[in-house]
Each structure stands twice: as structure tokens, then as C-alpha cells.
Amino acid sequence: MATVKCIGILTSGGDAPGMNAAIRAVTRAAIYNGLAVKGIYRGYKGLVTGEIKEFKSQDVSNIIQLGGTILKTARCKEFTTPEGRQVAYDNMKAEGIDALVIIGGDGSLTGARIFAQEFDVPCIGLPGTIDNDLYGTDTTIGYDTALNTILDAVDKIRDTATSHERLFFVEVMGRDAGFLALNGAIASGAEAAIIPEFSTEFDQLEEFIKSGYRKSKNSSIVLVAESELTGGAMHYAERVKNEYPQYDVRVTILGHLQRGGSPSAHDRILASRLGSAAIDAIMEDQRNVMIGIENDEIVYVPFSKAIKKEKPINRELVNVLRKLSI
Ligand code: F6P
């Protein structure tokens, strides 16, 4: 039998569409199981400053469709120090919180792992990031919505690229992962994707130009994953201007619009299932795991694996893109 009576929930790091659906699911599943729920505002910062409020079922009404996070989010410096974490722990105890559910990406789950180890606090993580870069789950909350936002943008860019017969480099987010760029390229019918995973393997621009896209097309769209490893879209536009001046090149950086918007059905369902499973995990006395979904099954992934193990790019997708962009 679980000894937890009250859980705290927070969202941390970059926001992602579907975080609200996850807050709703965790809150409702906890109340359904007889647990009290406290919402912690502004990520770990709220634990340090004591911005904490009791959540009832109606506090999470009408939020499943909203982008962003009603709990706000932040990247908290104090929580990276032992002193800051001690204050956070003291506040948590003063509020009667016995366990935490953390919705966030890599950095947020790293914070959870350290906190759990230091103070023996049960922490359950939910993968919330548009980057899809957490190991042990097929997709992360927000990734599907961000992909759809990219498609919407690329479809529009395609119109002007075709009219002017131009080569467009469209930069998408992903931090150091190429999931948004690669799958965004496949789904939008783009001609290529430049991703960090291949940056040290070969010259992706050269490969694209040498593939001879001009043979059958007068315009092209290349999705570039932001990252120090790729150098970003501007870098490739400069290179084309210098090395292949015959091309009329333009750049679009999609930026933070990829983080907003109403979550897709996929992200709402994912967030609801993961949120509900987070409470199952607490009731089963699980601790220090991220909840994921792999092959449609709920899985518990130790923080150490979710954060540290690199999630590989599926090479079959790369081949599909190559074949279909001739
Ligand atoms: O991790 C999500 C993400 O949107 C990354 O794709 C991006 O690199 C980063 O956050 C941007 O962070 P910020 O909103 O702090 O500029």
C-alpha cells in the first residue's frame, strides 16, 4: 500500500502543448485515488519560493485544449544548488507533500533525479518536451503538436518557394535532436533534412546538392535542426551563397511558435494516459522513474536511462526521405 497522501505537481523547462492535459490527468487520477493534490507554480522555483496551491478537480476544468501550462514554467538556478534544494524540501514537507510529479524535459528530469536521491523523495517524471529527445518513450508530450505546426508553416512556405523557384532553409527546434526536422521533412514533403545526428558523419548540404534536386524541381525546402552541431539554417544559406551562387536562397526560422497552440489529439491522449499512469505508479510505490509509452504500452523508465541514454534516430526514416524527395 502506498504511503503517499498528497502529491505535488509541477511543469518545468520549456513549455510544450499537452502539458495542461497532463496536469489535468495527474490531478484527476490522484483525486480519484483519494490523494490530495498541490499545484506548484513556476517549476522548481515554486518549490523554493513556496508558490503552492491546493488543486481540486475543478481547478483543472477546461484546460485540456489549452497550449502552454497553467502552472507556468521556469528554469530555476536556485534548485541547481544543494542549499536551494534544501529550501525546496523544507517547503514541500511544510505543505504536506509526500511525492512529486514533474512534467518536463531532460533538464527537469535531471533535477528530479538529484532531488530524489538527496532527500529520498518519490519523484515520477512525465516526458514533456517538443524535442522528443527522451529515451524510453515513443513520443513526448508536445512533439506531435509541434510537428503539425511545422507542417502548417512549411505548406505555406512551399507556396512562395514554388512561385519564386527558390531554395528555402527552414530552421526548426529540437535542441540537439533531429526528430522534428526529420519527421517534419517527411510529413511536409520537404526535399531534405539536416540533423545533428549526422553532422559528424558527412556533409549533409553537399549530399543534398549532389543528389541533383534541380533535375526535377525548381524549388526546394530543406528543414534544418537548430543545434551547434548543424550550425543552423543561416549557416547553410551562407554556404549556398558562397559555394553554389546559382541558387536563390532564403531562410525562415520558425522559433517559439513551435511551442504554442492547442495540443493535437495525439498529445492530449498521450498526456492523459501518462498522467493517469503516473498516479498508478505512485500507488504501486514506484519512485524515480519516467512514465513512457512504447509500442502502445505504459512503461516505467528509470531516470538514469531516460536522461542519459541517447534516443536513436530511425535510419529507415532517413531512407524514406531520400527516396521520396527525388
Ligand atoms: O527544449 C525545448 C526547446 O524549445 C528547444 O527545442 C529549444 O532549443 C529550447 O527549448 C529553447 O529554449 P528557450 O525557450 O529557453 O529559449
CSV table of C-alpha atoms and ligand atoms in Angstrom, one decimal:
chain,number,residue,atom,x,y,z
A,1,MET,CA,0.0,0.0,0.0
A,2,ALA,CA,1.4,3.4,-0.9
A,3,THR,CA,2.1,5.7,2.0
A,4,VAL,CA,1.7,8.8,-0.1
A,5,LYS,CA,-1.3,11.0,0.8
A,6,CYS,CA,-0.6,14.2,-1.0
A,7,ILE,CA,1.3,14.8,-4.3
A,8,GLY,CA,2.8,18.0,-5.7
A,9,ILE,CA,2.7,18.6,-9.4
A,10,LEU,CA,4.9,21.0,-11.4
A,11,THR,CA,5.9,21.8,-15.0
A,12,SER,CA,9.5,22.8,-15.7
A,13,GLY,CA,11.8,23.8,-18.6
A,14,GLY,CA,10.4,24.7,-22.0
A,15,ASP,CA,6.6,24.5,-22.2
A,16,ALA,CA,5.0,22.0,-24.6
A,17,PRO,CA,1.4,21.7,-25.9
A,18,GLY,CA,-0.3,19.0,-23.8
A,19,MET,CA,1.3,19.9,-20.5
A,20,ASN,CA,-2.1,21.2,-19.4
A,21,ALA,CA,-3.7,17.9,-20.4
A,22,ALA,CA,-1.1,16.1,-18.3
A,23,ILE,CA,-1.8,18.4,-15.3
A,24,ARG,CA,-5.5,17.7,-15.6
A,25,ALA,CA,-4.9,13.9,-15.8
A,26,VAL,CA,-2.5,13.8,-12.9
A,27,THR,CA,-4.8,15.9,-10.7
A,28,ARG,CA,-8.0,13.9,-11.6
A,29,ALA,CA,-6.3,10.5,-11.3
A,30,ALA,CA,-4.9,11.4,-7.9
A,31,ILE,CA,-8.2,12.7,-6.6
A,32,TYR,CA,-9.9,9.5,-8.0
A,33,ASN,CA,-7.4,7.5,-5.9
A,34,GLY,CA,-8.1,9.5,-2.8
A,35,LEU,CA,-4.9,11.6,-2.8
A,36,ALA,CA,-4.7,15.3,-2.2
A,37,VAL,CA,-3.0,17.4,-4.9
A,38,LYS,CA,-1.0,20.6,-4.7
A,39,GLY,CA,0.0,22.7,-7.8
A,40,ILE,CA,3.5,24.1,-7.6
A,41,TYR,CA,3.9,27.2,-9.7
A,42,ARG,CA,6.9,28.1,-12.0
A,43,GLY,CA,8.6,24.8,-11.8
A,44,TYR,CA,11.2,24.1,-9.2
A,45,LYS,CA,11.2,27.8,-8.4
A,46,GLY,CA,7.7,27.5,-6.8
A,47,LEU,CA,9.1,24.8,-4.5
A,48,VAL,CA,11.9,27.1,-3.4
A,49,THR,CA,9.6,30.2,-3.0
A,50,GLY,CA,6.6,28.3,-1.7
A,51,GLU,CA,4.2,29.2,-4.5
A,52,ILE,CA,2.0,26.3,-3.9
A,53,LYS,CA,-1.8,25.9,-4.1
A,54,GLU,CA,-4.2,23.1,-3.4
A,55,PHE,CA,-5.8,21.7,-6.6
A,56,LYS,CA,-9.4,20.4,-6.7
A,57,SER,CA,-10.9,18.7,-9.7
A,58,GLN,CA,-12.5,22.0,-10.9
A,59,ASP,CA,-9.1,23.7,-10.9
A,60,VAL,CA,-8.2,21.7,-14.0
A,61,SER,CA,-11.5,22.1,-15.8
A,62,ASN,CA,-11.4,23.4,-19.3
A,63,ILE,CA,-7.7,23.2,-19.7
A,64,ILE,CA,-7.2,20.0,-21.9
A,65,GLN,CA,-7.4,22.1,-25.0
A,66,LEU,CA,-5.0,24.9,-23.9
A,67,GLY,CA,-1.4,25.2,-25.0
A,68,GLY,CA,1.3,26.3,-22.5
A,69,THR,CA,1.0,25.4,-18.9
A,70,ILE,CA,-1.4,26.9,-16.3
A,71,LEU,CA,1.2,26.2,-13.7
A,72,LYS,CA,3.7,28.4,-15.6
A,73,THR,CA,7.3,27.2,-16.0
A,74,ALA,CA,10.8,28.3,-15.4
A,75,ARG,CA,14.4,27.2,-15.4
A,76,CYS,CA,15.4,27.6,-11.8
A,77,LYS,CA,19.0,28.4,-10.8
A,78,GLU,CA,18.5,28.0,-7.0
A,79,PHE,CA,17.4,24.4,-7.5
A,80,THR,CA,20.7,23.6,-9.0
A,81,THR,CA,22.4,24.3,-5.6
A,82,PRO,CA,22.2,22.0,-2.5
A,83,GLU,CA,21.0,25.0,-0.4
A,84,GLY,CA,18.2,25.7,-2.9
A,85,ARG,CA,17.1,22.1,-2.9
A,86,GLN,CA,17.1,22.1,0.9
A,87,VAL,CA,14.7,25.0,1.0
A,88,ALA,CA,12.6,23.2,-1.6
A,89,TYR,CA,12.5,20.1,0.5
A,90,ASP,CA,11.6,22.1,3.7
A,91,ASN,CA,8.7,23.8,1.8
A,92,MET,CA,7.5,20.6,0.4
A,93,LYS,CA,7.3,19.0,3.9
A,94,ALA,CA,5.7,22.1,5.3
A,95,GLU,CA,3.0,21.7,2.7
A,96,GLY,CA,2.5,18.0,3.5
A,97,ILE,CA,3.6,16.9,0.0
A,98,ASP,CA,4.9,13.3,0.0
A,99,ALA,CA,5.7,12.8,-3.7
A,100,LEU,CA,6.2,14.9,-6.8
A,101,VAL,CA,5.1,14.5,-10.4
A,102,ILE,CA,7.4,16.5,-12.7
A,103,ILE,CA,6.4,17.2,-16.2
A,104,GLY,CA,9.3,18.4,-18.3
A,105,GLY,CA,12.3,17.5,-20.5
A,106,ASP,CA,15.8,16.4,-19.9
A,107,GLY,CA,16.9,19.1,-17.5
A,108,SER,CA,13.7,18.9,-15.4
A,109,LEU,CA,14.1,15.1,-15.0
A,110,THR,CA,17.8,15.6,-14.1
A,111,GLY,CA,16.7,17.9,-11.3
A,112,ALA,CA,14.1,15.3,-10.2
A,113,ARG,CA,16.7,12.6,-10.1
A,114,ILE,CA,19.1,14.6,-7.9
A,115,PHE,CA,16.4,15.8,-5.6
A,116,ALA,CA,15.0,12.2,-5.2
A,117,GLN,CA,18.5,10.9,-4.4
A,118,GLU,CA,19.3,13.6,-1.9
A,119,PHE,CA,16.1,13.6,0.1
A,120,ASP,CA,14.6,10.2,-0.6
A,121,VAL,CA,11.5,11.8,-2.1
A,122,PRO,CA,9.4,9.7,-4.5
A,123,CYS,CA,9.5,11.5,-7.9
A,124,ILE,CA,7.7,10.5,-11.0
A,125,GLY,CA,8.5,12.2,-14.3
A,126,LEU,CA,6.4,12.7,-17.4
A,127,PRO,CA,8.2,13.4,-20.7
A,128,GLY,CA,7.1,16.9,-21.7
A,129,THR,CA,9.1,18.5,-24.5
A,130,ILE,CA,8.6,19.2,-28.1
A,131,ASP,CA,12.1,17.9,-28.8
A,132,ASN,CA,11.1,14.2,-28.4
A,133,ASP,CA,14.6,13.5,-27.1
A,134,LEU,CA,13.9,11.4,-24.0
A,135,TYR,CA,14.8,7.7,-24.2
A,136,GLY,CA,12.1,5.1,-23.3
A,137,THR,CA,9.1,6.7,-24.8
A,138,ASP,CA,8.0,6.6,-28.5
A,139,THR,CA,7.0,10.3,-28.3
A,140,THR,CA,7.0,13.0,-25.8
A,141,ILE,CA,4.1,15.3,-24.8
A,142,GLY,CA,4.1,18.3,-27.3
A,143,TYR,CA,6.1,16.7,-30.1
A,144,ASP,CA,3.2,15.8,-32.3
A,145,THR,CA,1.6,19.2,-32.0
A,146,ALA,CA,4.9,20.9,-32.8
A,147,LEU,CA,5.3,18.6,-35.8
A,148,ASN,CA,1.8,19.7,-37.0
A,149,THR,CA,2.8,23.4,-36.5
A,150,ILE,CA,5.9,22.8,-38.6
A,151,LEU,CA,3.7,21.2,-41.4
A,152,ASP,CA,1.4,24.1,-41.4
A,153,ALA,CA,4.3,26.6,-41.8
A,154,VAL,CA,6.1,24.6,-44.4
A,155,ASP,CA,2.9,24.2,-46.5
A,156,LYS,CA,2.7,28.0,-46.6
A,157,ILE,CA,6.4,28.4,-47.4
A,158,ARG,CA,6.1,25.9,-50.2
A,159,ASP,CA,3.6,28.3,-52.0
A,160,THR,CA,6.1,31.1,-52.1
A,161,ALA,CA,9.1,28.8,-52.7
A,162,THR,CA,7.4,27.4,-55.8
A,163,SER,CA,6.3,30.7,-57.2
A,164,HIS,CA,9.8,32.2,-56.9
A,165,GLU,CA,11.6,29.0,-57.7
A,166,ARG,CA,13.7,29.4,-54.5
A,167,LEU,CA,15.6,27.2,-52.2
A,168,PHE,CA,14.4,27.6,-48.6
A,169,PHE,CA,16.2,26.6,-45.4
A,170,VAL,CA,13.6,26.3,-42.6
A,171,GLU,CA,15.1,26.1,-39.2
A,172,VAL,CA,13.1,24.0,-36.6
A,173,MET,CA,13.7,23.4,-32.9
A,174,GLY,CA,14.9,20.2,-31.2
A,175,ARG,CA,17.9,21.4,-29.2
A,176,ASP,CA,20.4,18.7,-30.2
A,177,ALA,CA,17.9,16.2,-31.6
A,178,GLY,CA,16.7,15.9,-35.2
A,179,PHE,CA,13.3,14.3,-34.7
A,180,LEU,CA,11.3,17.5,-35.5
A,181,ALA,CA,13.4,18.2,-38.6
A,182,LEU,CA,13.4,14.6,-40.0
A,183,ASN,CA,9.8,13.8,-39.4
A,184,GLY,CA,8.8,17.3,-40.3
A,185,ALA,CA,10.6,16.9,-43.6
A,186,ILE,CA,8.9,13.6,-44.4
A,187,ALA,CA,5.4,14.8,-43.5
A,188,SER,CA,5.7,18.1,-45.3
A,189,GLY,CA,7.3,16.6,-48.5
A,190,ALA,CA,10.5,18.6,-48.0
A,191,GLU,CA,13.5,17.7,-50.1
A,192,ALA,CA,15.9,17.1,-47.2
A,193,ALA,CA,16.6,17.4,-43.5
A,194,ILE,CA,19.9,18.5,-41.9
A,195,ILE,CA,20.1,17.0,-38.5
A,196,PRO,CA,22.7,17.0,-35.7
A,197,GLU,CA,22.9,13.2,-35.5
A,198,PHE,CA,24.7,13.2,-38.9
A,199,SER,CA,26.7,16.3,-38.5
A,200,THR,CA,29.9,14.5,-37.9
A,201,GLU,CA,29.2,11.7,-40.4
A,202,PHE,CA,29.1,13.6,-43.7
A,203,ASP,CA,28.4,16.9,-45.3
A,204,GLN,CA,24.6,17.0,-45.4
A,205,LEU,CA,24.4,20.1,-47.6
A,206,GLU,CA,26.8,18.6,-50.2
A,207,GLU,CA,24.8,15.4,-50.3
A,208,PHE,CA,21.6,17.3,-50.9
A,209,ILE,CA,23.0,19.4,-53.7
A,210,LYS,CA,24.8,16.5,-55.3
A,211,SER,CA,21.6,14.5,-55.2
A,212,GLY,CA,20.7,16.8,-58.1
A,213,TYR,CA,17.3,18.1,-56.9
A,214,ARG,CA,17.3,20.7,-59.8
A,215,LYS,CA,16.8,17.8,-62.3
A,216,SER,CA,13.2,17.5,-61.5
A,217,LYS,CA,12.4,20.6,-59.3
A,218,ASN,CA,12.8,24.3,-59.5
A,219,SER,CA,12.2,24.9,-55.8
A,220,SER,CA,13.2,23.1,-52.7
A,221,ILE,CA,12.7,23.1,-48.9
A,222,VAL,CA,15.3,21.8,-46.5
A,223,LEU,CA,14.5,21.5,-42.8
A,224,VAL,CA,17.5,22.3,-40.6
A,225,ALA,CA,17.5,21.3,-37.0
A,226,GLU,CA,18.7,24.1,-34.7
A,227,SER,CA,21.9,23.0,-33.0
A,228,GLU,CA,25.5,24.0,-32.6
A,229,LEU,CA,26.3,20.8,-34.4
A,230,THR,CA,24.4,21.7,-37.6
A,231,GLY,CA,25.2,25.4,-37.3
A,232,GLY,CA,21.5,26.3,-38.1
A,233,ALA,CA,19.7,27.5,-41.2
A,234,MET,CA,21.7,30.8,-41.7
A,235,HIS,CA,24.9,28.8,-41.8
A,236,TYR,CA,23.7,26.7,-44.8
A,237,ALA,CA,22.2,29.8,-46.6
A,238,GLU,CA,25.6,31.5,-46.3
A,239,ARG,CA,27.3,28.4,-47.6
A,240,VAL,CA,25.0,28.1,-50.6
A,241,LYS,CA,25.5,31.8,-51.4
A,242,ASN,CA,29.3,31.2,-51.5
A,243,GLU,CA,29.5,27.7,-52.9
A,244,TYR,CA,26.5,27.5,-55.2
A,245,PRO,CA,25.6,31.0,-56.1
A,246,GLN,CA,23.3,29.9,-58.9
A,247,TYR,CA,20.6,29.2,-56.3
A,248,ASP,CA,18.2,31.9,-55.0
A,249,VAL,CA,18.2,31.1,-51.3
A,250,ARG,CA,16.0,32.2,-48.4
A,251,VAL,CA,15.8,31.3,-44.7
A,252,THR,CA,12.8,31.0,-42.3
A,253,ILE,CA,13.4,30.4,-38.6
A,254,LEU,CA,10.2,29.0,-37.0
A,255,GLY,CA,11.3,29.6,-33.4
A,256,HIS,CA,8.9,29.7,-30.5
A,257,LEU,CA,5.7,29.4,-32.4
A,258,GLN,CA,6.6,25.7,-32.5
A,259,ARG,CA,6.0,25.6,-28.7
A,260,GLY,CA,2.5,27.1,-28.8
A,261,GLY,CA,-1.0,26.1,-29.8
A,262,SER,CA,-3.8,23.8,-28.8
A,263,PRO,CA,-2.5,20.2,-28.4
A,264,SER,CA,-3.2,17.6,-31.0
A,265,ALA,CA,-5.5,14.6,-30.3
A,266,HIS,CA,-2.3,12.5,-30.1
A,267,ASP,CA,-0.7,14.8,-27.4
A,268,ARG,CA,-4.0,15.0,-25.4
A,269,ILE,CA,-4.4,11.2,-25.3
A,270,LEU,CA,-0.7,10.7,-24.6
A,271,ALA,CA,-0.7,13.3,-21.7
A,272,SER,CA,-3.9,11.7,-20.3
A,273,ARG,CA,-2.6,8.2,-20.4
A,274,LEU,CA,0.8,9.2,-18.9
A,275,GLY,CA,-0.8,11.4,-16.2
A,276,SER,CA,-3.1,8.6,-15.2
A,277,ALA,CA,-0.2,6.1,-15.2
A,278,ALA,CA,1.9,8.5,-13.0
A,279,ILE,CA,-0.6,8.0,-10.2
A,280,ASP,CA,-0.8,4.3,-10.8
A,281,ALA,CA,3.0,4.3,-10.3
A,282,ILE,CA,2.7,6.2,-7.1
A,283,MET,CA,0.0,3.9,-5.8
A,284,GLU,CA,2.4,0.9,-6.6
A,285,ASP,CA,5.2,2.6,-4.6
A,286,GLN,CA,7.3,3.2,-7.7
A,287,ARG,CA,9.7,6.0,-7.5
A,288,ASN,CA,12.3,7.9,-9.6
A,289,VAL,CA,11.0,6.7,-12.9
A,290,MET,CA,9.8,8.5,-16.0
A,291,ILE,CA,6.5,7.1,-17.4
A,292,GLY,CA,6.7,6.4,-21.1
A,293,ILE,CA,4.6,4.7,-23.8
A,294,GLU,CA,6.4,2.2,-26.0
A,295,ASN,CA,4.5,0.2,-28.6
A,296,ASP,CA,1.3,1.4,-27.1
A,297,GLU,CA,2.2,0.0,-23.6
A,298,ILE,CA,2.9,2.1,-20.5
A,299,VAL,CA,6.5,1.6,-19.3
A,300,TYR,CA,8.5,2.8,-16.3
A,301,VAL,CA,11.9,4.1,-17.3
A,302,PRO,CA,14.5,4.8,-14.6
A,303,PHE,CA,15.5,8.5,-14.7
A,304,SER,CA,19.1,7.5,-15.4
A,305,LYS,CA,18.1,5.8,-18.6
A,306,ALA,CA,15.5,8.4,-19.8
A,307,ILE,CA,18.0,11.2,-19.4
A,308,LYS,CA,21.4,9.7,-20.2
A,309,LYS,CA,20.7,7.1,-22.9
A,310,GLU,CA,20.6,8.6,-26.4
A,311,LYS,CA,17.4,8.1,-28.3
A,312,PRO,CA,18.5,7.0,-31.7
A,313,ILE,CA,17.2,8.4,-35.0
A,314,ASN,CA,15.5,5.6,-37.0
A,315,ARG,CA,17.6,5.3,-40.2
A,316,GLU,CA,14.7,3.8,-42.1
A,317,LEU,CA,13.1,7.3,-41.9
A,318,VAL,CA,16.2,8.8,-43.4
A,319,ASN,CA,15.9,6.4,-46.4
A,320,VAL,CA,12.3,7.2,-46.8
A,321,LEU,CA,13.0,10.9,-47.1
A,322,ARG,CA,15.8,10.3,-49.5
A,323,LYS,CA,13.7,8.1,-51.8
A,324,LEU,CA,10.6,10.2,-51.8
A,325,SER,CA,12.3,13.5,-52.4
A,326,ILE,CA,13.7,12.7,-55.9
B,1,F6P,O1,13.5,22.1,-25.1
B,1,F6P,C1,12.5,22.7,-25.8
B,1,F6P,C2,13.1,23.9,-26.6
B,1,F6P,O2,12.1,24.6,-27.3
B,1,F6P,C3,14.2,23.5,-27.6
B,1,F6P,O3,13.8,23.0,-28.8
B,1,F6P,C4,14.9,24.9,-27.7
B,1,F6P,O4,16.3,24.7,-28.1
B,1,F6P,C5,14.8,25.5,-26.3
B,1,F6P,O5,13.7,24.8,-25.7
B,1,F6P,C6,14.6,27.0,-26.3
B,1,F6P,O6,14.6,27.4,-25.0
B,1,F6P,P1,14.1,28.8,-24.5
B,1,F6P,O7,12.6,28.9,-24.6
B,1,F6P,O8,14.6,28.9,-23.2
B,1,F6P,O9,14.7,29.8,-25.5
